[in-house]
PDB file of C-alpha atoms and ligand atoms in Angstrom:
ATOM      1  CA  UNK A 843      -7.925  14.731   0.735  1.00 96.00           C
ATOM      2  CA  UNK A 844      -5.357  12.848  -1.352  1.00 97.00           C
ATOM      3  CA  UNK A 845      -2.354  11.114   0.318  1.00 98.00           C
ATOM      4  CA  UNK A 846      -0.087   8.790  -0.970  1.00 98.00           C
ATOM      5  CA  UNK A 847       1.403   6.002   1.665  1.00 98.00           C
ATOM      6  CA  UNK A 848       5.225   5.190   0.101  1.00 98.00           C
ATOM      7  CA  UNK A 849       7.497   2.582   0.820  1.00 98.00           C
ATOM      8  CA  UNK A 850       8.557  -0.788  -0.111  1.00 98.00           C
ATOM      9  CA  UNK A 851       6.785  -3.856   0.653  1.00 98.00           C
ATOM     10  CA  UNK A 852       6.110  -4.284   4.572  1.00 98.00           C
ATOM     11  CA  UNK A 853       6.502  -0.618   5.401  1.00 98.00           C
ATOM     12  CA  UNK A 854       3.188  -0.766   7.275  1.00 98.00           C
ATOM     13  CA  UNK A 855       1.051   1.381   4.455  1.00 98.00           C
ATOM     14  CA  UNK A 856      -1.549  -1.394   4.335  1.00 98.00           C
ATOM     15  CA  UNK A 857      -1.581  -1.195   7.961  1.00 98.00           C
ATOM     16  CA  UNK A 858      -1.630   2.296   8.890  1.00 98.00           C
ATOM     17  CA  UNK A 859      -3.978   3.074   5.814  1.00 98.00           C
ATOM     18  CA  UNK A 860      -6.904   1.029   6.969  1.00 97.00           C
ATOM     19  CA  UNK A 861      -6.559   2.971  10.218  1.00 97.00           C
ATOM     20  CA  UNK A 862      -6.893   5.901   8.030  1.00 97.00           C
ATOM     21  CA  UNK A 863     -10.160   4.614   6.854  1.00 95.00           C
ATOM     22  CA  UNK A 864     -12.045   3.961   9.917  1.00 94.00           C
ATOM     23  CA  UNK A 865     -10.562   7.375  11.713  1.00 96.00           C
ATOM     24  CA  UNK A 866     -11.360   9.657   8.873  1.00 96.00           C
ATOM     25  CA  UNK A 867     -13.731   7.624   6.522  1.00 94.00           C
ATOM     26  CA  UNK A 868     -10.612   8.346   3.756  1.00 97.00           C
ATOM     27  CA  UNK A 869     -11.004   5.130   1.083  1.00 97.00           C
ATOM     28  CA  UNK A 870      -8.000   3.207   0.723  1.00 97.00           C
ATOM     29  CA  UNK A 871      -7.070   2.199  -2.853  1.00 98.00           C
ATOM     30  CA  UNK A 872      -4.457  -0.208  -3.014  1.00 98.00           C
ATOM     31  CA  UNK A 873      -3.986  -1.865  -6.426  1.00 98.00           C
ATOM     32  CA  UNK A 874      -1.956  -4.784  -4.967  1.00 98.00           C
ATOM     33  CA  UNK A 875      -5.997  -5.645  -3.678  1.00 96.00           C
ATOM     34  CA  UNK A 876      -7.610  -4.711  -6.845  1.00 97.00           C
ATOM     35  CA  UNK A 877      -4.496  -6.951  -8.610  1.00 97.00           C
ATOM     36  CA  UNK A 878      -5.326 -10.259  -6.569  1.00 96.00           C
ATOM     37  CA  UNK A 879      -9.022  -9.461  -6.445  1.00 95.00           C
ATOM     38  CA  UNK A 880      -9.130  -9.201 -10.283  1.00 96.00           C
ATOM     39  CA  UNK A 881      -6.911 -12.839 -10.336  1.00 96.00           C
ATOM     40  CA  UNK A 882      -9.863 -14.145  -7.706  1.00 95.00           C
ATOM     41  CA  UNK A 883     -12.115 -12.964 -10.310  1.00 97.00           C
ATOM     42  CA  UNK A 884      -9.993 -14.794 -13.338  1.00 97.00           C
ATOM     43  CA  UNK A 885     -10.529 -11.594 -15.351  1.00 96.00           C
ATOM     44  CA  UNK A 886      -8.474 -11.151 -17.907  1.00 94.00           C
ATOM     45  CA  UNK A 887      -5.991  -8.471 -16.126  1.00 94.00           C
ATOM     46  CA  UNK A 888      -6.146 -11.231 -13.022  1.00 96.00           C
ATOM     47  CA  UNK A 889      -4.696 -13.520 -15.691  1.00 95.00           C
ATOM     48  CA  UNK A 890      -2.213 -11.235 -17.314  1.00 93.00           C
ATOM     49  CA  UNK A 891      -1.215  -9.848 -13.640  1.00 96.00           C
ATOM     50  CA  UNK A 892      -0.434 -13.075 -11.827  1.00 96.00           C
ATOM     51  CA  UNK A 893       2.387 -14.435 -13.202  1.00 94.00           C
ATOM     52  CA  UNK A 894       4.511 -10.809 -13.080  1.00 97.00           C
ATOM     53  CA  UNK A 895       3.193 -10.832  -9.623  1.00 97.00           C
ATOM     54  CA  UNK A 896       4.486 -14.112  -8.553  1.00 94.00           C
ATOM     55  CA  UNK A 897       7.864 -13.227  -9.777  1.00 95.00           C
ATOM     56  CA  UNK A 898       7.398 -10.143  -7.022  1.00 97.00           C
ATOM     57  CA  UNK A 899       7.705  -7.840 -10.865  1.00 97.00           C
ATOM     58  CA  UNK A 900       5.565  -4.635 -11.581  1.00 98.00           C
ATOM     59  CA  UNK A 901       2.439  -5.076 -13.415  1.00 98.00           C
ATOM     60  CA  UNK A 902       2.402  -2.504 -16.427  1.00 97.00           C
ATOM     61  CA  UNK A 903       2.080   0.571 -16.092  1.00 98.00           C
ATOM     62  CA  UNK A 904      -0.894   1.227 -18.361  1.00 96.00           C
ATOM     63  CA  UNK A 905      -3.089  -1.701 -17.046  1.00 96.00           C
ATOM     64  CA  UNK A 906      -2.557   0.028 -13.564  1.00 98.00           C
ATOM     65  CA  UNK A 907      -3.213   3.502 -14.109  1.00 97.00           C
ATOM     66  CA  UNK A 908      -6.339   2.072 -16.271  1.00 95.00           C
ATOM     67  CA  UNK A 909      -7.402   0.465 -13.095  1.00 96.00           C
ATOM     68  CA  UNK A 910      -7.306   3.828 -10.734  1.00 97.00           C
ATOM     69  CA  UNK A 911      -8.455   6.081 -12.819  1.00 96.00           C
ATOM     70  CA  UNK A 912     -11.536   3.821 -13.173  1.00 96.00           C
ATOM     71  CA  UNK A 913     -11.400   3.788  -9.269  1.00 97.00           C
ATOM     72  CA  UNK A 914     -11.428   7.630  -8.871  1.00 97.00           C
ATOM     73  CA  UNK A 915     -14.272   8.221 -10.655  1.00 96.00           C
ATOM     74  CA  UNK A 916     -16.333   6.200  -8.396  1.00 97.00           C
ATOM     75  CA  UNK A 917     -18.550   8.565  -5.965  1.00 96.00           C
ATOM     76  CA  UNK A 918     -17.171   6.879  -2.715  1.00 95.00           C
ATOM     77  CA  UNK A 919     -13.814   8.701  -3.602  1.00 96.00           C
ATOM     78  CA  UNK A 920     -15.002  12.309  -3.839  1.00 92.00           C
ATOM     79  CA  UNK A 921     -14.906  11.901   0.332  1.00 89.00           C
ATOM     80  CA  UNK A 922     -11.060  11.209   0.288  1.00 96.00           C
ATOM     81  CA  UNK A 923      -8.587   8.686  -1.036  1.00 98.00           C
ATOM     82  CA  UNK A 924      -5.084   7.074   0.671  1.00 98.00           C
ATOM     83  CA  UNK A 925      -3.277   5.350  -2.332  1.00 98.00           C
ATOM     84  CA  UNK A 926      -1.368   2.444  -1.080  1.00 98.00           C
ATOM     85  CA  UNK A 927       1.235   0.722  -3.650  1.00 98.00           C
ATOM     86  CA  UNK A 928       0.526   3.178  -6.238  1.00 98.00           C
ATOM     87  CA  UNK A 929       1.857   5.336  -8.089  1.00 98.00           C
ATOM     88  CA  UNK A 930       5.064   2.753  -8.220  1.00 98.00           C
ATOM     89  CA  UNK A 931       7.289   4.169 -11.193  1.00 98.00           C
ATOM     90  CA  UNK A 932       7.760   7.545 -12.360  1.00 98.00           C
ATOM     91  CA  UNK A 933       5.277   6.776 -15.419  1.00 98.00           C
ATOM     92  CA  UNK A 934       2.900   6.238 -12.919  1.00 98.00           C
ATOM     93  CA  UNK A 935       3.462   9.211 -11.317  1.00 98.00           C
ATOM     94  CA  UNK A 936       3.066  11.295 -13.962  1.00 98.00           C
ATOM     95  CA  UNK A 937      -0.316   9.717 -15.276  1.00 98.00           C
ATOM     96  CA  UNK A 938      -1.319  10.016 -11.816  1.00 98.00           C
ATOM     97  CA  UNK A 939      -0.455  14.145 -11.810  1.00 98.00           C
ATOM     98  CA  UNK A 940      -2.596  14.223 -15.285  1.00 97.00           C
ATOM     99  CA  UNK A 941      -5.683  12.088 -14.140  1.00 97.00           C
ATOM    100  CA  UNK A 942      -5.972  14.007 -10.859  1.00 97.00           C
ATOM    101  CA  UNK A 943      -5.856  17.432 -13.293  1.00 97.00           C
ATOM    102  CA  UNK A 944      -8.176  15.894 -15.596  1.00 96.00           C
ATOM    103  CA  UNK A 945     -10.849  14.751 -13.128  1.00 95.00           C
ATOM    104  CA  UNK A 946     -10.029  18.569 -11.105  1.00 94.00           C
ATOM    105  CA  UNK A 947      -8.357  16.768  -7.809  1.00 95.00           C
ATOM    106  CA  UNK A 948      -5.042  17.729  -5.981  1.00 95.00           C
ATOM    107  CA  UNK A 949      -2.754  15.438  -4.335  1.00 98.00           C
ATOM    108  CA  UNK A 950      -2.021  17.082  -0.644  1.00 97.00           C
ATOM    109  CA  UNK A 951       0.773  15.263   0.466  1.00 98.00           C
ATOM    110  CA  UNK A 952       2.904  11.838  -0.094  1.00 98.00           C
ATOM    111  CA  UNK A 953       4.147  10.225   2.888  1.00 98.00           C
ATOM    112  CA  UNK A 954       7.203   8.046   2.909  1.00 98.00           C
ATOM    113  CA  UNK A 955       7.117   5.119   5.491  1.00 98.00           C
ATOM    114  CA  UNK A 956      11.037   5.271   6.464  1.00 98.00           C
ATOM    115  CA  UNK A 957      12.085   1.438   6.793  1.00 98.00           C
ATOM    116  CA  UNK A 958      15.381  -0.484   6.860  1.00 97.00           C
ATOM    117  CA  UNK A 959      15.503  -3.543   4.525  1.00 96.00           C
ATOM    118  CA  UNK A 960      16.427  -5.619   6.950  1.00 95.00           C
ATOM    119  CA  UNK A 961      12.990  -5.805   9.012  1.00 97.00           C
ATOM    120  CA  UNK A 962      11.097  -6.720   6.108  1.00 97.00           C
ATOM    121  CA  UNK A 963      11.279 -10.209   5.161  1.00 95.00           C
ATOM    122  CA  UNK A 964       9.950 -11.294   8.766  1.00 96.00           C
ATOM    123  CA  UNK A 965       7.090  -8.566   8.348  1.00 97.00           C
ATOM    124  CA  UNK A 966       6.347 -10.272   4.998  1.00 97.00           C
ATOM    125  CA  UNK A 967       7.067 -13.749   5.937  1.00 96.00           C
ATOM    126  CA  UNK A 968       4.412 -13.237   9.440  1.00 97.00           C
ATOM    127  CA  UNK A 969       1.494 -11.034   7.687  1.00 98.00           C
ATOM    128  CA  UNK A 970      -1.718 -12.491   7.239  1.00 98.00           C
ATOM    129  CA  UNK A 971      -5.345 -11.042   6.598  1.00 97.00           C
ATOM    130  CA  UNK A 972      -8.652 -12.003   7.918  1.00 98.00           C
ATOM    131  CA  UNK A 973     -10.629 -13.665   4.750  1.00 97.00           C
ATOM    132  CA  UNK A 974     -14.454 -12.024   5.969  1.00 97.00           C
ATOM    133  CA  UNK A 975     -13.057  -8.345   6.245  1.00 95.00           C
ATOM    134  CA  UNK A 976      -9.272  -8.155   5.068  1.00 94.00           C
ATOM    135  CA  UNK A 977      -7.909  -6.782   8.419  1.00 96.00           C
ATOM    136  CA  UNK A 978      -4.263  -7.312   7.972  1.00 97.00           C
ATOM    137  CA  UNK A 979      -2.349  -9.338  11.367  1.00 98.00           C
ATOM    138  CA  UNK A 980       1.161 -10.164  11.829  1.00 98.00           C
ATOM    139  CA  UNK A 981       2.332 -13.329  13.723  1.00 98.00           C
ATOM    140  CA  UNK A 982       4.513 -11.191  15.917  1.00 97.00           C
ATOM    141  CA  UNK A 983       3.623  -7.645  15.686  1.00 97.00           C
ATOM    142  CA  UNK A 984      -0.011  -7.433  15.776  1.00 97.00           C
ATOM    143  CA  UNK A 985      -1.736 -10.342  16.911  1.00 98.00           C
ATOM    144  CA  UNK A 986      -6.112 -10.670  17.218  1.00 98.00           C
ATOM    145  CA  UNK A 987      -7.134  -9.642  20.675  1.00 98.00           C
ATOM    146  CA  UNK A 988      -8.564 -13.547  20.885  1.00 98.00           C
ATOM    147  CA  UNK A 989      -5.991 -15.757  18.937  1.00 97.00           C
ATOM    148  CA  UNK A 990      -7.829 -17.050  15.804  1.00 98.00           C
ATOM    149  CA  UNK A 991     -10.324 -14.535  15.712  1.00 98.00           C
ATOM    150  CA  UNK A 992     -10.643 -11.073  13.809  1.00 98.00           C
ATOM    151  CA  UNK A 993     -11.166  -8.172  15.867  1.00 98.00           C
ATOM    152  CA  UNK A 994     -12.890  -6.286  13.151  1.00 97.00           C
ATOM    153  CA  UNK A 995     -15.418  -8.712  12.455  1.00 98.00           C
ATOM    154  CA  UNK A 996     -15.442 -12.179  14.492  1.00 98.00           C
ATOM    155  CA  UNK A 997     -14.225 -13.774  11.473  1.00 98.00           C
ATOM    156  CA  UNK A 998     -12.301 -17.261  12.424  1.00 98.00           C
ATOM    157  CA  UNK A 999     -10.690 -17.954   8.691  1.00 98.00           C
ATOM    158  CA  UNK A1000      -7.060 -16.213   8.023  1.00 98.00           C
ATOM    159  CA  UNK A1001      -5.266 -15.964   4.762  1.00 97.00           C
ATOM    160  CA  UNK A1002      -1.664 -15.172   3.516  1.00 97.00           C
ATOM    161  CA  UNK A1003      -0.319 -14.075  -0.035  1.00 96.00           C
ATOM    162  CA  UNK A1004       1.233 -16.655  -2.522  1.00 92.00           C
ATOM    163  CA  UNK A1005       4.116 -13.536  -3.031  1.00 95.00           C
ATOM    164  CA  UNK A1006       4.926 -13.249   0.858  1.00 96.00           C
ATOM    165  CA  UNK A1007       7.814 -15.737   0.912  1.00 93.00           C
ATOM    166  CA  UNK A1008      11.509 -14.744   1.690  1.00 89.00           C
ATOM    167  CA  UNK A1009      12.282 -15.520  -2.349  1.00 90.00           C
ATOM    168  CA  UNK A1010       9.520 -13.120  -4.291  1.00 94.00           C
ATOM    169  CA  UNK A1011      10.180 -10.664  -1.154  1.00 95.00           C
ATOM    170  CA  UNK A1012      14.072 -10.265  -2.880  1.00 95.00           C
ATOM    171  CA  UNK A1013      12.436  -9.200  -6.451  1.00 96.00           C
ATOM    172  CA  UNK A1014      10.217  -7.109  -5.114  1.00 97.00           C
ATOM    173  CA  UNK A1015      12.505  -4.911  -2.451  1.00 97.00           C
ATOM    174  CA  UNK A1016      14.626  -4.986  -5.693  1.00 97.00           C
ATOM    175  CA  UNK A1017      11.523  -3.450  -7.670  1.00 98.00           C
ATOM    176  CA  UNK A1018      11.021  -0.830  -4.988  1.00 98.00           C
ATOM    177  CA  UNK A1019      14.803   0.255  -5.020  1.00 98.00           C
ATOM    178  CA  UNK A1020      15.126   0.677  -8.750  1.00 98.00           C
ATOM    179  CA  UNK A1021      11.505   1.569  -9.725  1.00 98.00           C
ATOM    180  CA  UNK A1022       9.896   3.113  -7.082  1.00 98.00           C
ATOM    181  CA  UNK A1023      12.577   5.073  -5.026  1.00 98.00           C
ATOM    182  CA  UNK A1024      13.019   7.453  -7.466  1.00 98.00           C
ATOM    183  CA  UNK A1025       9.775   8.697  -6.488  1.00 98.00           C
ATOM    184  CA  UNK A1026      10.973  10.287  -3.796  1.00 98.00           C
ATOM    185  CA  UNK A1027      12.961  13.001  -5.104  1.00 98.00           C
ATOM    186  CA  UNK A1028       9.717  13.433  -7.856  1.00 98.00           C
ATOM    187  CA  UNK A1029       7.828  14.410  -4.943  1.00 98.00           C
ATOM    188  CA  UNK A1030      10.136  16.465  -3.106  1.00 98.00           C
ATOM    189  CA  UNK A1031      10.739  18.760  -5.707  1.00 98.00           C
ATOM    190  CA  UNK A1032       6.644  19.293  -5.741  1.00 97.00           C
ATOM    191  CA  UNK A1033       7.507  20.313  -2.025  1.00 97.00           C
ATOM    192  CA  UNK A1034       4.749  17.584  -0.939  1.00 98.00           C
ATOM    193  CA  UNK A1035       6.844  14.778   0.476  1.00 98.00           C
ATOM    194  CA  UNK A1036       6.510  14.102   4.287  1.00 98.00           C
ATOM    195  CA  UNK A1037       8.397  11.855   6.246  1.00 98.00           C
ATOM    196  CA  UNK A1038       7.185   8.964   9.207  1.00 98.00           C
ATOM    197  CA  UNK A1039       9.537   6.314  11.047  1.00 98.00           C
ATOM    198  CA  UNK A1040       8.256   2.915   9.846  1.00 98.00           C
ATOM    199  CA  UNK A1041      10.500   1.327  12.160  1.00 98.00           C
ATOM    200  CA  UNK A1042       8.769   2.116  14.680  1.00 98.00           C
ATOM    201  CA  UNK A1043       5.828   0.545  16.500  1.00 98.00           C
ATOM    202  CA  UNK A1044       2.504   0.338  14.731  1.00 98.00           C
ATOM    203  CA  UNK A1045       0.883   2.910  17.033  1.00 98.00           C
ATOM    204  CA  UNK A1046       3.667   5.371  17.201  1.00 98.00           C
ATOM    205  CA  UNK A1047       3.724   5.135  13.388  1.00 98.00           C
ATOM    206  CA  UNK A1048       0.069   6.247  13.389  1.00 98.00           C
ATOM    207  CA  UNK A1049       0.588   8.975  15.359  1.00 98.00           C
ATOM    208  CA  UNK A1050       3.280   9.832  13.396  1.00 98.00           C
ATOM    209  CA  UNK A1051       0.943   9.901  10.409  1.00 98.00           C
ATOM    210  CA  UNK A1052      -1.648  11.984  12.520  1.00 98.00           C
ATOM    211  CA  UNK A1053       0.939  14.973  12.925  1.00 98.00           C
ATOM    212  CA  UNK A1054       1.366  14.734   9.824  1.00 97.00           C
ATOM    213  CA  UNK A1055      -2.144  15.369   8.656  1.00 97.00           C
ATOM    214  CA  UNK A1056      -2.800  18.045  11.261  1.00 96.00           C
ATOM    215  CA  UNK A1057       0.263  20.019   8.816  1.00 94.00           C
ATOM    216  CA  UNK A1058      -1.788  19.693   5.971  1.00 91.00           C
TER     217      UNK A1058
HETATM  218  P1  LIG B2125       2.648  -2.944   3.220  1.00 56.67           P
HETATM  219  O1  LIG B2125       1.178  -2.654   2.982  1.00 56.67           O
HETATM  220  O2  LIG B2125       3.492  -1.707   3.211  1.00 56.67           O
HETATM  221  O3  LIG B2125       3.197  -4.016   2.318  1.00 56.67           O
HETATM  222  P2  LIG B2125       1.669  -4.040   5.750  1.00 56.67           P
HETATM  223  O4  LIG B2125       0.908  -2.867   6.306  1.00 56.67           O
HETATM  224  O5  LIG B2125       0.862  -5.159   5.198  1.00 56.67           O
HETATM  225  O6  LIG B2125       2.785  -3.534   4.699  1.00 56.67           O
HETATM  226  O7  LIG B2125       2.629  -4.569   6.908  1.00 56.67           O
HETATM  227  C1  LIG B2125       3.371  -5.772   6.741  1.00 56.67           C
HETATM  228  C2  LIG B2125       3.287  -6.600   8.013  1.00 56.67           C
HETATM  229  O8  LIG B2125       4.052  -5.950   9.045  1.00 56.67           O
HETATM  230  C3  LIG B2125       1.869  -6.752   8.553  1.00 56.67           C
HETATM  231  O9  LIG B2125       1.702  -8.071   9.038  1.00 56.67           O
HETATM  232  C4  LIG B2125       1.776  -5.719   9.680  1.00 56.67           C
HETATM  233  O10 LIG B2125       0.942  -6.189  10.735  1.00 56.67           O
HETATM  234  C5  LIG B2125       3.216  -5.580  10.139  1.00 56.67           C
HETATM  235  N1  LIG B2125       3.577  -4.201  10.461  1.00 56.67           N
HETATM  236  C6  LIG B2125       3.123  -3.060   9.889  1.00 56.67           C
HETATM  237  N2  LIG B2125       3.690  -1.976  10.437  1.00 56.67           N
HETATM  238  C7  LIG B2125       4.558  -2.440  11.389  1.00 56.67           C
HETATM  239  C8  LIG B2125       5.447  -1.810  12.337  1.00 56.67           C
HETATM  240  N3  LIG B2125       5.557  -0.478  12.381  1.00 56.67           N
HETATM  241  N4  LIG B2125       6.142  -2.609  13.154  1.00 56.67           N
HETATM  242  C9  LIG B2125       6.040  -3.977  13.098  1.00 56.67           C
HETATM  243  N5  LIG B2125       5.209  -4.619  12.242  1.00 56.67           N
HETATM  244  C10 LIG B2125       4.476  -3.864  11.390  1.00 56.67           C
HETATM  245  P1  LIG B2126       1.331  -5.040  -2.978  1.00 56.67           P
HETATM  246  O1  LIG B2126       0.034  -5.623  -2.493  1.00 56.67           O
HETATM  247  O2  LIG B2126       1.309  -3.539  -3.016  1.00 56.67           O
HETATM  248  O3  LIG B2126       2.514  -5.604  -2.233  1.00 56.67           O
HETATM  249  O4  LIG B2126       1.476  -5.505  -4.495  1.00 56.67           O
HETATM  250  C1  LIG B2126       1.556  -6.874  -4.836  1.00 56.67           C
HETATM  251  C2  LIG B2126       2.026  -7.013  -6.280  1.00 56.67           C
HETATM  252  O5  LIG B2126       1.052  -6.431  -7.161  1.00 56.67           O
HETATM  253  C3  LIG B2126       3.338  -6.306  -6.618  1.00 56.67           C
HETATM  254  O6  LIG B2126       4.480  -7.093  -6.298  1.00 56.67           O
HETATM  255  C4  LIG B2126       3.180  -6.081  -8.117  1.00 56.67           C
HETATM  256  O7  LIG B2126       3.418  -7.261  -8.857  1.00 56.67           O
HETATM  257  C5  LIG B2126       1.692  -5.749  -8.247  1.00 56.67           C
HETATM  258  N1  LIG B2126       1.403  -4.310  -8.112  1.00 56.67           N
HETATM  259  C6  LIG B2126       0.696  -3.700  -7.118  1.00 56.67           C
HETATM  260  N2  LIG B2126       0.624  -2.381  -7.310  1.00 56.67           N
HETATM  261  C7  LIG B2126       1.326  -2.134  -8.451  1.00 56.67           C
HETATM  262  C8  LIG B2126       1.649  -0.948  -9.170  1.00 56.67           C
HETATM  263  N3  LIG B2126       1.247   0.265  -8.755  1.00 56.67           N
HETATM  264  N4  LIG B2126       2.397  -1.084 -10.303  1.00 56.67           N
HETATM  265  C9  LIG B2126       2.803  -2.286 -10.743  1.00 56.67           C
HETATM  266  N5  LIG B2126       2.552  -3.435 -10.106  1.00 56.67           N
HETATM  267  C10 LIG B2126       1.817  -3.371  -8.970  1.00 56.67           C
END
């Protein structure tokens, strides 16, 4: 299976996608994590990519489609992908609709995480991830079981993104709106677009998700 998670920043598709993984062993590809593992790594796409993403830009489209379709054709993928933060312009998009003909997948269904602007900025501002095993947290809305330690793993040592500050969160709700919106109607003409409340709490939102799947 191929789903896409869509929304803007702080929707919950990081969230609700690694609950995707451990329920139904789907991989989750999200190229904001390839992005800041490649600038970890000091690669040369870490160094082109960090700047663009500390102004909360896009990254072009050609290094990121480079970077997926590289991804797909790894054998862990053949069980099931979620793609979270990509495709995130219609260029991508289409590359994506020619790389998943190419390599003889189909894309089942996209699902838009419905959010209001105006919850977003303290999502962003209160997310953090545990460093062992990159469970994702939220000072407010999803604390550890144990406060300061990760419920996936035991791990005791938390980090949060250079981007997630009120400022870069502006440019990038502004990328989403002009760049990545217009995905929408892409995907509804293809009659695969689905449709979950992202304003609502983390579990109903999975559940949400779950009908979803049971449709496809
Ligand atoms: P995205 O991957 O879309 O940028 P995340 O999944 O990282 O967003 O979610 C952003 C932050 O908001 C995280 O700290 C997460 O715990 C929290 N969060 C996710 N979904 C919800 C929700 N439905 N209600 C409240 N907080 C949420
Ligand atoms: P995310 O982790 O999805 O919030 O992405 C963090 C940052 O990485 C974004 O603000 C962009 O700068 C960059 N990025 C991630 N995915 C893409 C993409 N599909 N296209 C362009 N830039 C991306």
């Amino acid at each position: 299976m191929i789903l896409i998670l869509l929304g803007p920043p702080g929707a919950g598709k990081g969230t609700q996608a690694q609950r995707l993984e451990d329920k139904h062993g789907l991989i989750q590809l999200s190229t904001g994590d390839m992005l800041r593992a490649a600038v970890a790594a000091g690669t040369e796409v870490g160094r082109q990519a960090k700047a663009v993403m500390d102004r909360g830009e896009l990254v072009s489209d050609d290094i990121i489609t480079g970077i997926i379709s590289d991804r797909l054709d790894q054998p862990d993928c053949k069980s099931g992908v979620i793609l979270d933060g990509f495709p995130r312009t219609e260029a991508q998009a289409e590359a994506l609709d020619r790389m998943l003909a190419d390599k003889g997948m189909k894309l089942d269904a996209v699902i838009e995480m419905k959010t209001d602007d105006k919850v977003l900025v303290e999502r962003i501002t209160g997310r953090y991830t545990c460093a062992k095993c990159g469970a994702g947290y939220h000072d407010k809305f999803l604390k550890p079981k144990v406060d300061g330690v990760c419920d996936k793993c035991g791990g005791t040592e938390f980090t949060r993104r250079s981007d997630d500050n009120a400022e870069t969160v502006k440019s990038r709700l502004n990328a989403y709106h002009a760049q990545t919106a217009p995905l929408l109607p892409y995907y509804r003409g293809k009659g695969i677009l689905k449709q979950v409340d992202g304003m609502a709490p983390i579990d109903e939102v999975t559940a949400q998700i779950e009908a979803v799947l049971k449709t496809i």
